[in-house]
Short mmCIF file of C-alpha atoms in Angstrom, two decimals:
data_model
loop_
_atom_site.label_atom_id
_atom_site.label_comp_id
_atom_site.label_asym_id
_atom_site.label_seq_id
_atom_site.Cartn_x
_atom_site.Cartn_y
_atom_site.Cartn_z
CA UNK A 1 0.00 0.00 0.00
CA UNK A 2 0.80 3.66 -1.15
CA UNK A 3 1.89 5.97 2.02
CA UNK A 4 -0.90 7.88 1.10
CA UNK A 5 -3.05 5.30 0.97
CA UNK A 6 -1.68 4.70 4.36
CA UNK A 7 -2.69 8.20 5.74
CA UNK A 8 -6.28 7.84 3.92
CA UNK A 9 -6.75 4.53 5.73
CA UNK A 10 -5.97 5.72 9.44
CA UNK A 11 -7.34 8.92 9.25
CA UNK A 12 -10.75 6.91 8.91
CA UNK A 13 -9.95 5.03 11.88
CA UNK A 14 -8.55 7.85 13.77
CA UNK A 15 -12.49 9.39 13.30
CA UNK A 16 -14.61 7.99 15.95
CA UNK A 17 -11.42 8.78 18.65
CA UNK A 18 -10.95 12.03 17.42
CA UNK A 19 -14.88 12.76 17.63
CA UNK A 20 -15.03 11.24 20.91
CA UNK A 21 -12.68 13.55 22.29
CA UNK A 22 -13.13 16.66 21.26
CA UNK A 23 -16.95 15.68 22.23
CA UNK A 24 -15.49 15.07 26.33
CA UNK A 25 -14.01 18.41 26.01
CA UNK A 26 -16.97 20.41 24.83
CA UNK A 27 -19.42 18.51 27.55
CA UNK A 28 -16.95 19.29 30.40
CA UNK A 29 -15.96 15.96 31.14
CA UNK A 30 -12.56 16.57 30.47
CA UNK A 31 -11.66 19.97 32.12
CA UNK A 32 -9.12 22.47 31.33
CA UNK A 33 -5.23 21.71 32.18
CA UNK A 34 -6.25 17.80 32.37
CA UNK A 35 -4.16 15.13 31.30
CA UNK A 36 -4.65 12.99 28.58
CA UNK A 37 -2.83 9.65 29.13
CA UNK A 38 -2.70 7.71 25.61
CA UNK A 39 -3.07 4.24 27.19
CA UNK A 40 -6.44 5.48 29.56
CA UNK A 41 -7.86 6.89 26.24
CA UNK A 42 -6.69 3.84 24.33
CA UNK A 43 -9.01 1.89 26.61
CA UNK A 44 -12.12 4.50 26.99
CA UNK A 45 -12.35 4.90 22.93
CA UNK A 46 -11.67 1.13 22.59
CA UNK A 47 -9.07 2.16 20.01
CA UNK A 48 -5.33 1.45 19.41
CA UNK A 49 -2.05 3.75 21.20
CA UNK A 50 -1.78 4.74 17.12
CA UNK A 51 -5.15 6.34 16.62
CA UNK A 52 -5.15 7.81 20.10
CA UNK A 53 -1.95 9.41 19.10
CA UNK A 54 -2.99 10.86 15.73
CA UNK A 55 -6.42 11.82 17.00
CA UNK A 56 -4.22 13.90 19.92
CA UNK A 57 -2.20 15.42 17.46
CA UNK A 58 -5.56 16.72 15.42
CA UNK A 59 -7.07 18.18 18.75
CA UNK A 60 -3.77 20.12 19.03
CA UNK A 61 -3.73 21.40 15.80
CA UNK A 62 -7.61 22.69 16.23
CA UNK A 63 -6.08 24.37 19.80
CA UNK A 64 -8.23 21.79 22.03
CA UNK A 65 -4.80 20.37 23.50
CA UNK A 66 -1.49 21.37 23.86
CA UNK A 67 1.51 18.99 24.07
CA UNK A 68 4.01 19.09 27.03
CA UNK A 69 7.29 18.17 26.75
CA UNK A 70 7.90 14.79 28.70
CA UNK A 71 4.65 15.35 29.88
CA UNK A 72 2.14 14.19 27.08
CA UNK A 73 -0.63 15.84 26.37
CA UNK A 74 -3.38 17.95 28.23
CA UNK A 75 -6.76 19.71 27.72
CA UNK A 76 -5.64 23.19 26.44
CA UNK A 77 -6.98 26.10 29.09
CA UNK A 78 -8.34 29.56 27.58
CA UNK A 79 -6.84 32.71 29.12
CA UNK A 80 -9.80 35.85 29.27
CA UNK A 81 -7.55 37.66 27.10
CA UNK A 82 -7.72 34.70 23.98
CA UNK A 83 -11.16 34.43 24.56
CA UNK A 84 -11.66 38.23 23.71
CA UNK A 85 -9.41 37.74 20.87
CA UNK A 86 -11.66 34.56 19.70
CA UNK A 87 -14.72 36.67 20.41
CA UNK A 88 -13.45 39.64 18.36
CA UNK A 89 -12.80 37.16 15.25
CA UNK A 90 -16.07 35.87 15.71
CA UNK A 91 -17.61 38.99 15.75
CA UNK A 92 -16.67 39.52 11.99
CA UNK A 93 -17.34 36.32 10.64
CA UNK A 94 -20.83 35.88 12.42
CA UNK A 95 -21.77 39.29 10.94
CA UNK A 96 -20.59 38.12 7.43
CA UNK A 97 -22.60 34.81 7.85
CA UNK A 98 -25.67 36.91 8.97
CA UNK A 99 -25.46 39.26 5.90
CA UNK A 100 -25.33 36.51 4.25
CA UNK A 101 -27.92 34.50 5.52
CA UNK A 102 -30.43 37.53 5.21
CA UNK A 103 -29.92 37.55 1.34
CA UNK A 104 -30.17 33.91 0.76
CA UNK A 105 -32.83 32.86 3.21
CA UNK A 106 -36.21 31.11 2.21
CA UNK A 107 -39.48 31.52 3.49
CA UNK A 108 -39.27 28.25 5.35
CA UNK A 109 -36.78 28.90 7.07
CA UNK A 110 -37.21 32.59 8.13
CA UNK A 111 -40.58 30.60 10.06
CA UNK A 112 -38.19 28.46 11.30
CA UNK A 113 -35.88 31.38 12.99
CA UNK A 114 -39.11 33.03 14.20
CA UNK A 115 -40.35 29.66 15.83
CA UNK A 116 -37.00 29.42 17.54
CA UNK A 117 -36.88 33.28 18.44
CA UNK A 118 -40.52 32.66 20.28
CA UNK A 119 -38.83 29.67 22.31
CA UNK A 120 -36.08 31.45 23.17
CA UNK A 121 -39.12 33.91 24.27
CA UNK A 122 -40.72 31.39 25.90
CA UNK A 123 -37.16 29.60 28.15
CA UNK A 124 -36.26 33.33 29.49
CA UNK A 125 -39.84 33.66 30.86
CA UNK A 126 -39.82 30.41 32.63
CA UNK A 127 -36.05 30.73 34.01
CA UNK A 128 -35.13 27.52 31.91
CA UNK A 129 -31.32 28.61 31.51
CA UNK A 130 -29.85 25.39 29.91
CA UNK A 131 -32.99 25.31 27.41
CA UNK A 132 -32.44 28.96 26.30
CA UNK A 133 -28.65 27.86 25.85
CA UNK A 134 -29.51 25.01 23.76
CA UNK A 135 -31.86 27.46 21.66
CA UNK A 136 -29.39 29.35 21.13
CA UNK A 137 -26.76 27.11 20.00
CA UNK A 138 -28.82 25.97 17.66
CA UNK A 139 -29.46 29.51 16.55
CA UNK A 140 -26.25 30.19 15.71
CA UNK A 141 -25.71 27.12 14.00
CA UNK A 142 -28.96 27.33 11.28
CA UNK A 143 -27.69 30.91 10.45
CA UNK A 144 -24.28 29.33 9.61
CA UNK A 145 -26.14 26.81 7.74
CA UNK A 146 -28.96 29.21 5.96
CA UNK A 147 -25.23 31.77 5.63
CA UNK A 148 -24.22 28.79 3.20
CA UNK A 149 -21.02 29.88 3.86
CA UNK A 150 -19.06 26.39 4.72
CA UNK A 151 -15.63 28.31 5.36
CA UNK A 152 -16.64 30.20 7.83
CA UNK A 153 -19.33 28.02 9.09
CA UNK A 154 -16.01 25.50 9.61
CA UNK A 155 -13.85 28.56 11.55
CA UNK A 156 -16.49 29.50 13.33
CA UNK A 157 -17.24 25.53 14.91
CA UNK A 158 -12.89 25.45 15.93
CA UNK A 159 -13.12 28.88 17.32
CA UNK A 160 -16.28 27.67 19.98
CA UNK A 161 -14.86 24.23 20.67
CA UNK A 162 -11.62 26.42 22.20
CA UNK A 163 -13.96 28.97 23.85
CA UNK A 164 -16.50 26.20 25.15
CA UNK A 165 -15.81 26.88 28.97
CA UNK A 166 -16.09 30.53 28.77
CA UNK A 167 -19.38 30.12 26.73
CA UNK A 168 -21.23 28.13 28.89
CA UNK A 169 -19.67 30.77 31.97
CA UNK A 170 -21.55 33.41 29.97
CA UNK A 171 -24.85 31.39 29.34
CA UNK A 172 -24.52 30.50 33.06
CA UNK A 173 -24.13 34.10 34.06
CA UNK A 174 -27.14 35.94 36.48
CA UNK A 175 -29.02 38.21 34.13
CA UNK A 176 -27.19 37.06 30.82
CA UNK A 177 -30.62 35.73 29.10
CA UNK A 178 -32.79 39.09 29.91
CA UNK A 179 -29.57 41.25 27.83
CA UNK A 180 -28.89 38.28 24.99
CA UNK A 181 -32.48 37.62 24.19
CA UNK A 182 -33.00 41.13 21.97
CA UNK A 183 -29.75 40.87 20.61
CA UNK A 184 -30.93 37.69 18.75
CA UNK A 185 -34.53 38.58 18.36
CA UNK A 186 -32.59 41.52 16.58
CA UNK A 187 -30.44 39.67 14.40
CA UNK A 188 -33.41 36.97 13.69
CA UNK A 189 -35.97 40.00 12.42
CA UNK A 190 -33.37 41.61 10.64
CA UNK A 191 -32.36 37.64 8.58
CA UNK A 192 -35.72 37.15 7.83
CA UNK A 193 -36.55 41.28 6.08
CA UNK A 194 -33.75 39.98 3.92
CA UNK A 195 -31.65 43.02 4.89
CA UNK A 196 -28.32 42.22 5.14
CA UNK A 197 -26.54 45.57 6.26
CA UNK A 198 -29.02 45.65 9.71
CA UNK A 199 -28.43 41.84 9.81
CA UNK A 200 -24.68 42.42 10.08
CA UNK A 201 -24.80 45.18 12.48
CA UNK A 202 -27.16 43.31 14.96
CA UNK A 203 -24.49 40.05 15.07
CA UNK A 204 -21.45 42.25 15.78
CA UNK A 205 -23.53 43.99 18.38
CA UNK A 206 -24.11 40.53 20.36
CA UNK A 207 -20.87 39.91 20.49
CA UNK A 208 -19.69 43.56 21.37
CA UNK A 209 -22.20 42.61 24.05
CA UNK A 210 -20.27 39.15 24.94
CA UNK A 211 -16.72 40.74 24.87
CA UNK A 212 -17.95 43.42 27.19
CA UNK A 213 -19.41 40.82 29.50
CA UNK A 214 -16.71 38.51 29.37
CA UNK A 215 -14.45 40.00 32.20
CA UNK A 216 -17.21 39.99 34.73
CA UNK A 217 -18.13 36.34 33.88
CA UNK A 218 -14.10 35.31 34.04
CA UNK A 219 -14.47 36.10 38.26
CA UNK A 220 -16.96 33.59 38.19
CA UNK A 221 -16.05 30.22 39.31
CA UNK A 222 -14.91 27.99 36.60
CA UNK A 223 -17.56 25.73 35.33
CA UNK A 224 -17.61 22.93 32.53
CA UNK A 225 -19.78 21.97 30.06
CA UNK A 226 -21.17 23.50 26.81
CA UNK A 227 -23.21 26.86 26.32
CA UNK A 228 -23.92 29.40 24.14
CA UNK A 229 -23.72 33.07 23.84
#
């Protein structure tokens, strides 16, 4: 066999590992600055030392770990100041993939935006924080989708995987719901009147909003798990 048939071949079976991973990271069950020890992964993913090592190597390239030397590996912790950074790069490419999804977006699917703008509604009302989180995950994600813009859509997915922690500090945060709420209510009317300028505007200003927030929420006790902004 070729060597690049080689690569082909393990990079399928380094998949499922890799996937499983990063998946532990975003849910909180591995926490920041936590070692990774190849052979206790090896047994957890059922998978061999070899695709435990290449799926490592991935996750560090994406900025999920970071390699030690003579220490192995470790879940890679996000200072306040990179999570501004990552927050100020998002800010740009979530306002192009609005834009975007205002001028391409069908009539279906600005009813679908609405329907999940009226739940969102409808979890800050009853105080259900983790549903309102998972609302607006999913937000974010169908204007990526609707933004047809798989480049970004695929930048934007690495930078939230290393900002997960701080996310979910955010959606956690006393109050955070009641200021977030119009911000995508906001961008949501302004995707569906097809205007792509106001669109634009309305995703930078969320997260203007989150990078002013973020300091406050950074005194918070660390937490784990996924979120949303």
């Amino acid at each position: 066999m070729s060597a690049g048939g080689e690569s082909g071949a393990r990079g399928e079976d380094d998949r499922p590992v890799v996937v499983g991973i990063r998946e532990a990271i975003l849910s909180g069950e591995f926490v920041a600055n936590q070692r990774l020890v190849e052979a206790d992964l090896s047994e957890q993913f059922a998978a061999s030392r070899a695709s435990v090592r290449a799926a490592l190597l991935e996750l560090t390239n994406e900025g999920l770990i970071e390699r030690l030397q003579n220490r192995g590996a470790r879940v890679r912790a996000v200072s306040l100041e990179e999570a501004i950074e990552i927050s100020e790069v998002r800010m740009v490419i979530e306002g192009l993939c609005a834009a975007k999804a205002a001028e391409r977006i069908t009539e279906e699917e600005s009813r679908e935006l609405k329907d999940t703008g009226e739940s969102m509604r409808s979890a800050v009302s009853s105080g259900d924080v983790l549903g309102y989180s998972r609302l607006n995950e999913r937000l974010h994600r169908r204007i990526r989708v609707i933004s047809g813009q798989q480049t970004a859509s695929n930048v934007l997915e690495r930078l939230r995987a290393q900002s997960v922690r701080h996310q979910f500090k955010l959606a956690m945060h006393p109050g955070r719901p009641m200021v977030s709420l119009p911000e995508h209510l906001a961008i949501i009317d302004a995707i569906c009147a097809h205007d792509l300028e106001a669109a634009e505007q309305a995703a930078r200003a969320h997260l203007r909003s989150v990078i002013q927030t973020l300091p406050a929420v950074d005194r918070d006790r660390p937490h784990g798990g996924r979120g949303a902004t």
